[in-house]
Short mmCIF file of C-alpha atoms in Angstrom, two decimals:
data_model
loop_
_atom_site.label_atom_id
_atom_site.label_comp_id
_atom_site.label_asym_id
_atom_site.label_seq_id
_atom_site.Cartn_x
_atom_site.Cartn_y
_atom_site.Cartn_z
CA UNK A 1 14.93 -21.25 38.92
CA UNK A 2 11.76 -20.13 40.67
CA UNK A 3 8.39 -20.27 38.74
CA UNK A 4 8.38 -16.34 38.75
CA UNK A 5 11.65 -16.25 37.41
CA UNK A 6 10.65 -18.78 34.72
CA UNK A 7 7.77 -16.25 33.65
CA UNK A 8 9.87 -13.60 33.56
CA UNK A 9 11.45 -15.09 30.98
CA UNK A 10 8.85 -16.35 29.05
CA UNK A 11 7.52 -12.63 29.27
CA UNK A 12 10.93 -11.37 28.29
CA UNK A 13 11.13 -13.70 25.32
CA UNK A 14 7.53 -13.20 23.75
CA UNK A 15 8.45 -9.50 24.35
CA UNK A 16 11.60 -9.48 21.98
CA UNK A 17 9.80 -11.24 19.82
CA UNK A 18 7.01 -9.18 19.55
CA UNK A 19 9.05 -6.32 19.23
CA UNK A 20 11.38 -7.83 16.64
CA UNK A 21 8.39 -8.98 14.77
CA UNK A 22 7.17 -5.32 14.56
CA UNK A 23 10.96 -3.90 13.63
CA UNK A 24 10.87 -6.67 10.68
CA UNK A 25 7.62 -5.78 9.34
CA UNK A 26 8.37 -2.24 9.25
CA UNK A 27 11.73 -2.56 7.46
CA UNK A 28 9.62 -4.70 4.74
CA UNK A 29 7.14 -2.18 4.67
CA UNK A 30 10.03 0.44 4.31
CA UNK A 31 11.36 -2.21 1.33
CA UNK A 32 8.39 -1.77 -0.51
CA UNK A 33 7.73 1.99 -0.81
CA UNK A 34 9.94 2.38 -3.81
CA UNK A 35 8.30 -0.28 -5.66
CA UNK A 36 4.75 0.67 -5.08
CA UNK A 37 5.53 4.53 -6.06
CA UNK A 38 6.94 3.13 -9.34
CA UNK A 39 3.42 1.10 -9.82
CA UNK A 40 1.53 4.16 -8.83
CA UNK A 41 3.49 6.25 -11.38
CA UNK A 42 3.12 3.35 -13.91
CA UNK A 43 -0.55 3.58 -14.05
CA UNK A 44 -0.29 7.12 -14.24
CA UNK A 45 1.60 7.00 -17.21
CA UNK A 46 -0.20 3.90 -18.61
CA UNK A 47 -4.13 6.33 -18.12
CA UNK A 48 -2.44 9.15 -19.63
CA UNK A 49 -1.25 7.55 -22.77
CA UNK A 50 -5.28 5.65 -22.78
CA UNK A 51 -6.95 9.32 -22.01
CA UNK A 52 -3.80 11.15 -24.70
CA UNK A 53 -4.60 8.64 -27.56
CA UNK A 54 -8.37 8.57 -27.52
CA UNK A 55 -8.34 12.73 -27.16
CA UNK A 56 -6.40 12.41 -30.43
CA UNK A 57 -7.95 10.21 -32.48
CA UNK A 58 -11.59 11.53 -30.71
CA UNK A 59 -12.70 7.59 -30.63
CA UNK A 60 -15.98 7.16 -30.17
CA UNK A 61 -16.02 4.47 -27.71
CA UNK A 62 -20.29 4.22 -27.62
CA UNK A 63 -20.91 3.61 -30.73
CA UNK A 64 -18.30 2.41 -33.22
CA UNK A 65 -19.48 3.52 -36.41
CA UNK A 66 -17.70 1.09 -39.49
CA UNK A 67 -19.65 3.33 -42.00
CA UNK A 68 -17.65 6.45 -40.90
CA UNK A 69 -14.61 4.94 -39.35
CA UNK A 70 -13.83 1.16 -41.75
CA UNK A 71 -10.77 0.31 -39.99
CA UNK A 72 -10.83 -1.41 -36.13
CA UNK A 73 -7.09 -0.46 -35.79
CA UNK A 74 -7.42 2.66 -34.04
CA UNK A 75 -9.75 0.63 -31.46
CA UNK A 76 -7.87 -2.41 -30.92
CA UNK A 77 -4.76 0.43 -30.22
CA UNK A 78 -7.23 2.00 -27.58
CA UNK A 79 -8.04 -1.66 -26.11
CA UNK A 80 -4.76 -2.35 -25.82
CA UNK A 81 -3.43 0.95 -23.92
CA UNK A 82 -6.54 0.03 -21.53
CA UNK A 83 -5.43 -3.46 -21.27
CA UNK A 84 -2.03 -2.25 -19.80
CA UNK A 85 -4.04 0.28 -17.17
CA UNK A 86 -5.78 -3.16 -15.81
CA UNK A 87 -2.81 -4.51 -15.79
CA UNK A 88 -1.12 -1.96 -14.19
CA UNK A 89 -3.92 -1.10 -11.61
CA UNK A 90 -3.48 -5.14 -10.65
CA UNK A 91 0.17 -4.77 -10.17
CA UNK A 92 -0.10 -1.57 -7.70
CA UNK A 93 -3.08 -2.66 -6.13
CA UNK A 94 -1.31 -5.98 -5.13
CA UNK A 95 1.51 -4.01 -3.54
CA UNK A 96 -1.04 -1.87 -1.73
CA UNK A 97 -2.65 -5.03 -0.31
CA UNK A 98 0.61 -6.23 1.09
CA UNK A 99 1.76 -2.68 2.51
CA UNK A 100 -1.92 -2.72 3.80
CA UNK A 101 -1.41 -6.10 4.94
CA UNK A 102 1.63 -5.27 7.07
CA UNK A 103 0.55 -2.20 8.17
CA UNK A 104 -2.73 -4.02 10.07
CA UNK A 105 0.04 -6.33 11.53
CA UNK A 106 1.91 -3.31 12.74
CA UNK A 107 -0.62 -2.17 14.71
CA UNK A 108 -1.81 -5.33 15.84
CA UNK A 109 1.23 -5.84 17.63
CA UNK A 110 1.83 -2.23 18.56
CA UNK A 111 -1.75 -2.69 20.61
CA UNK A 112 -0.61 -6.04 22.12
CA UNK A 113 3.03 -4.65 22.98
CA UNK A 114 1.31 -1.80 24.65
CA UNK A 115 -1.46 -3.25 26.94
CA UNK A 116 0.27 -6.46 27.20
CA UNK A 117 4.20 -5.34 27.76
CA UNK A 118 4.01 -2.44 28.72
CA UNK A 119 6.80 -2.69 31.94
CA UNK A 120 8.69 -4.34 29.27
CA UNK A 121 8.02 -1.76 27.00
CA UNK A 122 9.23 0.78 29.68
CA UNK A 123 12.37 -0.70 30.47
CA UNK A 124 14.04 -0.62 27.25
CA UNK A 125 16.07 2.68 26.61
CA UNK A 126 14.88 6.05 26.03
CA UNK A 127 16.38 6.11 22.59
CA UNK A 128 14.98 2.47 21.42
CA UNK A 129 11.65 3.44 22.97
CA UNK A 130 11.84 7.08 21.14
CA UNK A 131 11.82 5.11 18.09
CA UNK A 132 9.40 2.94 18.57
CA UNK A 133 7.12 5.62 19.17
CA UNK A 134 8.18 7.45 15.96
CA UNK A 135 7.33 4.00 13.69
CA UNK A 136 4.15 3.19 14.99
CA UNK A 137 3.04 6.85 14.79
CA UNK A 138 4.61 6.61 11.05
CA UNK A 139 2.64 3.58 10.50
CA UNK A 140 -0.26 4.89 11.95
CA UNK A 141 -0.18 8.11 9.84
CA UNK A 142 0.61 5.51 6.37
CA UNK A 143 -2.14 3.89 7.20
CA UNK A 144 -4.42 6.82 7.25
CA UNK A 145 -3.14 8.34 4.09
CA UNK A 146 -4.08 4.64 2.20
CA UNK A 147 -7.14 4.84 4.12
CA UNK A 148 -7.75 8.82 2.82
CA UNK A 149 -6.64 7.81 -0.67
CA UNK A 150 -9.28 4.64 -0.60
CA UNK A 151 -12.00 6.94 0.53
CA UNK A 152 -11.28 9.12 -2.26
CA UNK A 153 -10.97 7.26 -5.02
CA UNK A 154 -14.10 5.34 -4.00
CA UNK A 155 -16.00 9.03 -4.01
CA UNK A 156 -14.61 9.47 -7.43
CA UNK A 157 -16.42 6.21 -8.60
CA UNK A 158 -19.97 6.85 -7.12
CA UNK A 159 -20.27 9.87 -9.49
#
């Protein structure tokens, strides 16, 4: 075997595994979706039934007034419904770290397969290249949404 055989190889090798790295990480991405909408829903619920409750019971939650209102059950209820929205917000914000997470990876070796492999890159068929194409533009485009829904949410705060 000649040395520029032996690269060849070597090239050929990191390639696939580059490439089957990527293919991996996007299925566990894909994996994950269902359970992160759920936690996303979950805290929506969990907010409403905070926001629902002290509508209702029109808690004051500045000053709590034991002349007017003797009992503290109504406001450990409250603390309790809030206690599940941290809890909540903890569970989907993990999962968003980890799509986040993979998504960075994605790209990562999207960039590297690209400037690095690209010959390689070329040679594989029309079909398998198609779709490589279509998942890194997905990823791209998932990543820009989290990034959208960051920005937002961190507008929402500041006021």
């Amino acid at each position: 075997v000649t040395d520029g055989a032996s690269q060849d190889n070597v090239r050929k090798v990191a390639f696939e595994a580059l490439f089957t790295t990527f293919q991996t990480k996007f299925q566990e991405q894909k994996r994950m979706e269902p359970a992160h909408r759920t936690a996303v829903l979950s805290l929506q619920h969990a907010r409403h039934e905070a926001n629902r409750y002290q509508a209702i019971t029109r808690l004051n939650l500045q000053t709590i007034d034991l002349d007017n209102n003797p009992s503290l059950d109504q406001y450990s209820h409250f603390l309790r419904l809030e206690v599940e929205c941290i809890k909540r917000r903890s569970e989907m914000n993990r999962g968003l770290r980890k799509i986040i997470t993979l998504a960075d990876e994605m790209v990562a070796i999207e960039k590297k397969i690209r400037t690095e492999y690209g010959a390689e890159l070329d040679q594989l068929s029309t079909k398998v290249r198609q779709l490589f194409d279509e998942r890194t533009a997905l990823v791209r485009k998932r990543l820009a949404m989290i990034k959208d829904q960051c920005s937002k949410v961190m507008a929402n705060t500041r006021r």
